[in-house]
Short mmCIF file of C-alpha atoms in Angstrom, two decimals:
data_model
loop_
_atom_site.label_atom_id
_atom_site.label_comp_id
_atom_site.label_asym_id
_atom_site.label_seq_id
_atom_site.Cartn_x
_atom_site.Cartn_y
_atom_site.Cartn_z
CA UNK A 598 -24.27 5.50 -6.88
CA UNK A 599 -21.48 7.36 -8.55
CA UNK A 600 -21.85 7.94 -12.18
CA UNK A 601 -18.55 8.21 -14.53
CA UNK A 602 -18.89 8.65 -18.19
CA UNK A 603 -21.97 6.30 -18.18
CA UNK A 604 -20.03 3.78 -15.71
CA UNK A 605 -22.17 3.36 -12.21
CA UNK A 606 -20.26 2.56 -9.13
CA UNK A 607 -21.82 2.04 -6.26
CA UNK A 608 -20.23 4.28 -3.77
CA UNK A 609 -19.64 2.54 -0.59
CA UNK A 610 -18.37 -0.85 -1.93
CA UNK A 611 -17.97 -0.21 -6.09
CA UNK A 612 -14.72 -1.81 -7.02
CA UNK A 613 -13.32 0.17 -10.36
CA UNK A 614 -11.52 -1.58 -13.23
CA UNK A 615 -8.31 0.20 -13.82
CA UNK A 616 -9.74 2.09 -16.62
CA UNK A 617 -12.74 3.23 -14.62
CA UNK A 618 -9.89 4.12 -12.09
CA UNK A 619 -7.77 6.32 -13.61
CA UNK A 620 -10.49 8.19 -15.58
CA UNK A 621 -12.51 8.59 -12.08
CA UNK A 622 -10.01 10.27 -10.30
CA UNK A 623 -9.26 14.03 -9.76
CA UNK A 624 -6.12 16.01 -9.90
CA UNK A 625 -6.09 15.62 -6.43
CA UNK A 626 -6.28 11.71 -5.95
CA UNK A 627 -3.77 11.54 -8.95
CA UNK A 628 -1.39 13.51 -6.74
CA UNK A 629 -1.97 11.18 -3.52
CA UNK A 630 -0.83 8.28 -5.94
CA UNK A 631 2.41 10.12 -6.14
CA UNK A 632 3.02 9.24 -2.18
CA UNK A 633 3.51 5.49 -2.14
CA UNK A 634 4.81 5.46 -5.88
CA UNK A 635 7.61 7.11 -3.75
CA UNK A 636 7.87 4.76 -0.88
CA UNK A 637 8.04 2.12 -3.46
CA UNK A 638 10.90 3.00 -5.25
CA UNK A 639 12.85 3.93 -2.16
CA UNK A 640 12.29 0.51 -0.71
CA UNK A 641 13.30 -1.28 -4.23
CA UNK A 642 16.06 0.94 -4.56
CA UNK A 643 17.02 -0.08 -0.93
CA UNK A 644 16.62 -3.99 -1.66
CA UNK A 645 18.87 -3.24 -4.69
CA UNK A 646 21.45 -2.33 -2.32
CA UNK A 647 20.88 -4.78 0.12
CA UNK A 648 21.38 -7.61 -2.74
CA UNK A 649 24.73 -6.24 -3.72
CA UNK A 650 25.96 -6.11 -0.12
CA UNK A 651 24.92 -9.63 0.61
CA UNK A 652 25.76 -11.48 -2.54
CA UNK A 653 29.70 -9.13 -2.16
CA UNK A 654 30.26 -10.12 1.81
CA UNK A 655 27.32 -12.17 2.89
CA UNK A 656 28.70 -15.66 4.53
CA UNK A 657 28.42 -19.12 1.89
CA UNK A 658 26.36 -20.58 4.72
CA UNK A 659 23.74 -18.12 5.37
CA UNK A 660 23.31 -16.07 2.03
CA UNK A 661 21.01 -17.90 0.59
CA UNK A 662 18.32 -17.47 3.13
CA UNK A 663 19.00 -14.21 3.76
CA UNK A 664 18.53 -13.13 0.24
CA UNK A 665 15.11 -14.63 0.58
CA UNK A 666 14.35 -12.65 4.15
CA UNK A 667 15.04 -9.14 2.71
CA UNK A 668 13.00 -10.20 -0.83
CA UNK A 669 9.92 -10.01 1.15
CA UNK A 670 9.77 -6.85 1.81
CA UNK A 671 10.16 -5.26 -2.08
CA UNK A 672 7.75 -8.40 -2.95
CA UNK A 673 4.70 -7.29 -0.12
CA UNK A 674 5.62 -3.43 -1.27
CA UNK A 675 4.72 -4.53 -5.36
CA UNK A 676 1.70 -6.47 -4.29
CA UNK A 677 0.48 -3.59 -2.01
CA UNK A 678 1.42 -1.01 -5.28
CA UNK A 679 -0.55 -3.60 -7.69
CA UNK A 680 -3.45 -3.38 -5.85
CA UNK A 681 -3.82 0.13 -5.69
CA UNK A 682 -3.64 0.69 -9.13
CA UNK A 683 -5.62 -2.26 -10.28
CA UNK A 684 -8.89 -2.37 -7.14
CA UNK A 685 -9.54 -5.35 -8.34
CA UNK A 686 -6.74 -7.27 -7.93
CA UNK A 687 -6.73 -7.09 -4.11
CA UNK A 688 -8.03 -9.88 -2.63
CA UNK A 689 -4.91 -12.06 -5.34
CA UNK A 690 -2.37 -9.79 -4.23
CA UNK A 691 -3.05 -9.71 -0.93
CA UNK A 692 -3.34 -13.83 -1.02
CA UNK A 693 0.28 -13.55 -2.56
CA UNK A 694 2.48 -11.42 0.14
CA UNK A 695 0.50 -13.89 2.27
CA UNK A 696 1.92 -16.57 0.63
CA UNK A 697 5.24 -15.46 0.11
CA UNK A 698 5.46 -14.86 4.22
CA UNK A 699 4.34 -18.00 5.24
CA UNK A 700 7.15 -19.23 2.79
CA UNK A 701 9.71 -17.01 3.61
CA UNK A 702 9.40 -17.68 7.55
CA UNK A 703 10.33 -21.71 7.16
CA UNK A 704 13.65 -19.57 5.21
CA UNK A 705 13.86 -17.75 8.47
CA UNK A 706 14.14 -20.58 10.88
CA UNK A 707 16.84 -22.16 8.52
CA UNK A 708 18.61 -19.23 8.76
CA UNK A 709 18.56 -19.41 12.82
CA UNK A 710 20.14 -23.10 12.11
CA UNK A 711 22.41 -22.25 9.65
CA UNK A 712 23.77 -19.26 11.72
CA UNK A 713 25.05 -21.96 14.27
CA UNK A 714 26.61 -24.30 12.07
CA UNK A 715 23.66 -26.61 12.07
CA UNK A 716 21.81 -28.58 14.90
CA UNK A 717 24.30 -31.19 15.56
CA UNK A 718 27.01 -28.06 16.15
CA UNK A 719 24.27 -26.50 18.61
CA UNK A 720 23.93 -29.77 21.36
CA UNK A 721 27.42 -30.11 21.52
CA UNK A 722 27.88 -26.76 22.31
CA UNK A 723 25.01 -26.97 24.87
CA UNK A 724 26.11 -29.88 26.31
CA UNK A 725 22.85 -31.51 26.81
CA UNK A 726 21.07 -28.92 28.55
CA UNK A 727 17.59 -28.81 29.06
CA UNK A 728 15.04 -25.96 27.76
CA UNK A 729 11.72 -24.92 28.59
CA UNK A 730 8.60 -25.38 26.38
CA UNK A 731 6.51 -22.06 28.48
CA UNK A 732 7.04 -19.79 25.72
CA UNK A 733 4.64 -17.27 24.02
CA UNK A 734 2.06 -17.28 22.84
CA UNK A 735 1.19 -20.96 24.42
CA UNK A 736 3.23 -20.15 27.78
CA UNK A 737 -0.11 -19.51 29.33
CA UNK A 738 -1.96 -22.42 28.16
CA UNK A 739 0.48 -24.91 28.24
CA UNK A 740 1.57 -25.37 31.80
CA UNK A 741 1.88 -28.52 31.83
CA UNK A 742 4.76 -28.79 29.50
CA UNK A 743 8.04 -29.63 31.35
CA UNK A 744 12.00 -28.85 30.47
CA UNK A 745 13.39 -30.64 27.89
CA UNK A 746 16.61 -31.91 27.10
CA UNK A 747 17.92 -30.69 23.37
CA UNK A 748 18.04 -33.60 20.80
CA UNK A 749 17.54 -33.84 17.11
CA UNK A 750 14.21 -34.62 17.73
CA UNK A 751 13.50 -32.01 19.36
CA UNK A 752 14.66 -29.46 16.51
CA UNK A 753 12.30 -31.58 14.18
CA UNK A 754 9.56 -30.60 15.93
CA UNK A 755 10.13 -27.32 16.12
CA UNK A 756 10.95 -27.24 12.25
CA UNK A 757 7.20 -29.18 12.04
CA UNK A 758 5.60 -26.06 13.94
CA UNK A 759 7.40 -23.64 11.71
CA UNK A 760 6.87 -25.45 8.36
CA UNK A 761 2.86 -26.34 9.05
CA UNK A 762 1.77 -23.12 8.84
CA UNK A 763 3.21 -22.39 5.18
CA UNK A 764 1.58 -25.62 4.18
CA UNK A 765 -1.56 -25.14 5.44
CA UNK A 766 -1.82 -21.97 4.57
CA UNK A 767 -0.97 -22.41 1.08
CA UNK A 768 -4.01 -24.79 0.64
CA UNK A 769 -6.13 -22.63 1.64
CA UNK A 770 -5.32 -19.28 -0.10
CA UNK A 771 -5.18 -21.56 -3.16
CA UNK A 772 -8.64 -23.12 -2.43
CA UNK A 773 -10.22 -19.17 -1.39
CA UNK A 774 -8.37 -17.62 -4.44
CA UNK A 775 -10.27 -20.45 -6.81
CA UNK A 776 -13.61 -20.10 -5.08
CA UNK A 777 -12.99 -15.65 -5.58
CA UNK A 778 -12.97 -16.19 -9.26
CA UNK A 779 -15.82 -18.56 -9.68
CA UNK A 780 -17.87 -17.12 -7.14
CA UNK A 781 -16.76 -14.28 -4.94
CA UNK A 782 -20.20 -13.72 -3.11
CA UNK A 783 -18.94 -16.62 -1.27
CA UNK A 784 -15.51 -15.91 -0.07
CA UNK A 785 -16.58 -13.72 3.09
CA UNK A 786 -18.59 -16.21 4.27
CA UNK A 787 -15.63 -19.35 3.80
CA UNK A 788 -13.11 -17.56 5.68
CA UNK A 789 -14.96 -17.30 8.68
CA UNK A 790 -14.89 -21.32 8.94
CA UNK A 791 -11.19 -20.97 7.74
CA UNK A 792 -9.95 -18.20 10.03
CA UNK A 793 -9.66 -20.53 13.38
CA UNK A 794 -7.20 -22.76 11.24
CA UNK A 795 -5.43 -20.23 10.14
CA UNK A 796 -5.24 -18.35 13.81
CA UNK A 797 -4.14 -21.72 15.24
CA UNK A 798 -1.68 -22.41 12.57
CA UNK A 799 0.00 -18.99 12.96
CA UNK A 800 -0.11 -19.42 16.87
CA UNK A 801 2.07 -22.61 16.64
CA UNK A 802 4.37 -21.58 13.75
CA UNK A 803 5.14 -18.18 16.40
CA UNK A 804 5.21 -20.40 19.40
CA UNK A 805 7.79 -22.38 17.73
CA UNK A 806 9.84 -19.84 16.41
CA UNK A 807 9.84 -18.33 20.46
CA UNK A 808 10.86 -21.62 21.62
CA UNK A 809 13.91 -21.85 18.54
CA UNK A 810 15.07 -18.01 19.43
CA UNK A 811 15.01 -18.31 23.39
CA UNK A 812 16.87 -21.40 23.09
CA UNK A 813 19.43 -20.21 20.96
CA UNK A 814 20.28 -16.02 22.03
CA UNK A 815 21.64 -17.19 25.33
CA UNK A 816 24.76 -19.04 23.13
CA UNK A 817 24.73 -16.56 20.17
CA UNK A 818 23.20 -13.57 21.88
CA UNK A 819 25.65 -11.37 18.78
CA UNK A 820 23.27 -13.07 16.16
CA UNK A 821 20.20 -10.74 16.98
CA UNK A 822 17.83 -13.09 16.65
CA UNK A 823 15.15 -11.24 18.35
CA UNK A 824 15.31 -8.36 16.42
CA UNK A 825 15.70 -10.00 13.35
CA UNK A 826 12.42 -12.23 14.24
CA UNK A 827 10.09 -9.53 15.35
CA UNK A 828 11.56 -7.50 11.69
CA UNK A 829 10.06 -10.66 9.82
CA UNK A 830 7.31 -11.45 11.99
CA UNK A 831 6.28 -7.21 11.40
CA UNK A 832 5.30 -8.01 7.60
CA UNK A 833 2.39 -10.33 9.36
CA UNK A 834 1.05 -7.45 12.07
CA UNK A 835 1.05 -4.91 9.04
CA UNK A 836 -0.25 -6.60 6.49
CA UNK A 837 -3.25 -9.22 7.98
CA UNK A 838 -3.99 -7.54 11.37
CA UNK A 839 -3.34 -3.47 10.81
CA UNK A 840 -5.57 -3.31 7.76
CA UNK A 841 -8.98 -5.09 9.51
CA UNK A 842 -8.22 -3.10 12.87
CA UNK A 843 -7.66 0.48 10.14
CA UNK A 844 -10.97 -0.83 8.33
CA UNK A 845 -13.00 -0.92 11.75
CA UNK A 846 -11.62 2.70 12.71
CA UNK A 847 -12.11 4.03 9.39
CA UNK A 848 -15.75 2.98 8.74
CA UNK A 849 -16.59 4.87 11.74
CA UNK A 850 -16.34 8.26 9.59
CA UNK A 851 -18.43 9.74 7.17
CA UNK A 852 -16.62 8.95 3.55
CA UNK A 853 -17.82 11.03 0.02
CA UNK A 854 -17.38 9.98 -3.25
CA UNK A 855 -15.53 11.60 -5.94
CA UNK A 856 -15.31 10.05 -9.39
CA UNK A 857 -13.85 6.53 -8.94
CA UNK A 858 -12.99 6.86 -5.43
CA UNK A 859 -15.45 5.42 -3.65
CA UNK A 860 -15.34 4.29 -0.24
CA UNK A 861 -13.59 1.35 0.16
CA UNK A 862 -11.05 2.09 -2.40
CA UNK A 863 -10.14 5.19 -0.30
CA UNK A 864 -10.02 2.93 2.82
CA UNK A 865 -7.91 0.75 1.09
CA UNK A 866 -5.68 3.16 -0.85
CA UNK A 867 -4.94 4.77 3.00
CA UNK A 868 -4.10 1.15 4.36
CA UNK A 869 -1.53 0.49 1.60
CA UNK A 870 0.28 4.12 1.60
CA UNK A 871 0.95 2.69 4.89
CA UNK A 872 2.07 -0.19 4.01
CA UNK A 873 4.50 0.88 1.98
CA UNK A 874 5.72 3.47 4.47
CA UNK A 875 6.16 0.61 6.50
CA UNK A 876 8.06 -1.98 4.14
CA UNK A 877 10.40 0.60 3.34
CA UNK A 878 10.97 0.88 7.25
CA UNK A 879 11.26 -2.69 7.61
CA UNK A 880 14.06 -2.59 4.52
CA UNK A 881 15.98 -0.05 6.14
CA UNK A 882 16.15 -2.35 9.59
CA UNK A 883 16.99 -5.18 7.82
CA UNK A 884 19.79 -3.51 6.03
CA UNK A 885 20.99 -2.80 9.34
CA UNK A 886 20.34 -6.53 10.78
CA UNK A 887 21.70 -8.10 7.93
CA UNK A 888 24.48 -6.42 6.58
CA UNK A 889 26.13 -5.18 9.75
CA UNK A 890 25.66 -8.66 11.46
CA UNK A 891 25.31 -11.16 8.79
CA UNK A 892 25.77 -14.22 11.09
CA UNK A 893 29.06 -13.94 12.91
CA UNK A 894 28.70 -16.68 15.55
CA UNK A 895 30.29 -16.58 18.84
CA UNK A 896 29.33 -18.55 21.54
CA UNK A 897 28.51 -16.39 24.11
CA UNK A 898 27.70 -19.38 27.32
#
């Protein structure tokens, strides 16, 4: 137990208030803070930039959605700063960038369809060729899916895969955020039955988006769909996967407490200073996807 000015924390898993944090720490940890305060204003100063640019020479049909693309990353890095600040807002901030990703990638795949003048624009310039279904992460398990001709149906479904997992999702982030503030002791044990939805979910929302991309970089290969994909698709790898996979290493060392540091909020402070290293990475990219290439079509087949 760690004992500050008659406040007990217990020092692998107390959780301060913000007052408890900021009178806990030492001149050291108050200088750490500095670090991603940093990161954070370079990567809001950089989505300042990236606004004017797009709303001065962005194109009518695309500028909309790609406004909403490079808000995600300024909107993850203020979640990520908001919960090292105030500990106890983590699991609610955390359950927002979610959110706002699952949103955001439905805004992504209308971008892809907007960049080519829309779907009925896309299978005349095909001509009524077939595609394949074999595409990652299902091109293992899913053999015995066949080509495909490209109809309007066909784009439905794929906008289905994309827009199921925001939906699902939503409901239950909303449902797990309800059951954290009524009773929290619970919430660990509920997202192990919820984690094989939400797996599954994510699997088909990327295995549609792989199907969308292959089928469109062979006729607009100067769109950069890939890169611009695996830019979005980073926010999900960094902020759901890196931090249990850095929690796992982490735990493995021996961790003292100082003040209002205890051990998980130094596990966590580490896992969102690099976050926000990485958000303001992912902003500089997409300044360079976005702003050099905003959606110049050119059919390339």
């Amino acid at each position: 137990m760690e004992t500050i000015e008659n406040i007990t924390l217990d020092c692998e898993n107390g959780v301060p208030n913000v007052f408890e944090f900021f009178t806990g720490l030492n001149f050291i940890h108050k200088w750490i803070l500095v670090m991603p305060t940093g990161f954070y204003l370079m990567t809001i100063t950089l989505f300042i930039l990236n606004l004017c640019t797009i709303i001065k020479y962005g194109q009518k049909e695309t500028k909309s959605n790609v406004l909403i693309l490079v808000t995600l990353y300024p909107i993850v890095a203020t979640t990520s700063m908001v919960s090292i600040f105030m500990p106890r807002t983590y699991f609610f901030c955390d359950t927002i960038a979610h959110i706002v990703f699952v949103i955001t990638s439905y805004q992504f795949y209308r971008y892809c369809i907007n960049c080519i003048e829309g779907e009925s624009k896309f299978i005349a310039v095909s001509k009524g060729e077939s595609f394949t279904l074999k595409a990652p992460p299902c091109c293992c398990c899913c053999l015995c899916l066949k080509t495909s001709s490209i109809t309007k149906e066909k784009f439905l479904w794929l906008r289905i895969l994309v827009l199921q997992m925001a939906i699902v999702h939503v409901i239950i982030f909303s449902f797990i955020n309800i059951l954290n503030v009524e009773n929290p002791s619970v919430v660990e044990e509920i997202m192990l039955y919820c984690t094989p939805f939400l797996v599954v979910t994510i699997l088909l929302a990327v295995w549609g988006f792989q199907i969308t991309i292959r089928l469109l970089v062979p006729y607009y290969s100067n769109l950069n769909l890939l890169k611009k994909f695996l830019a979005f698709q980073l926010v999900l790898v960094f902020c759901k996967f890196q931090p249990v996979l850095l929690n796992l290493i982490m735990k493995q060392f021996e961790w003292s407490c100082e003040g209002s540091a205890t051990v998980i909020i130094k596990i966590r402070t580490i896992t969102q200073i690099i976050i926000q290293l990485e958000m303001l990475l992912l902003s500089l990219w997409a300044h360079f996807l976005y702003t050099n290439n905003n959606c110049r079509t050119t059919v390339s087949k």
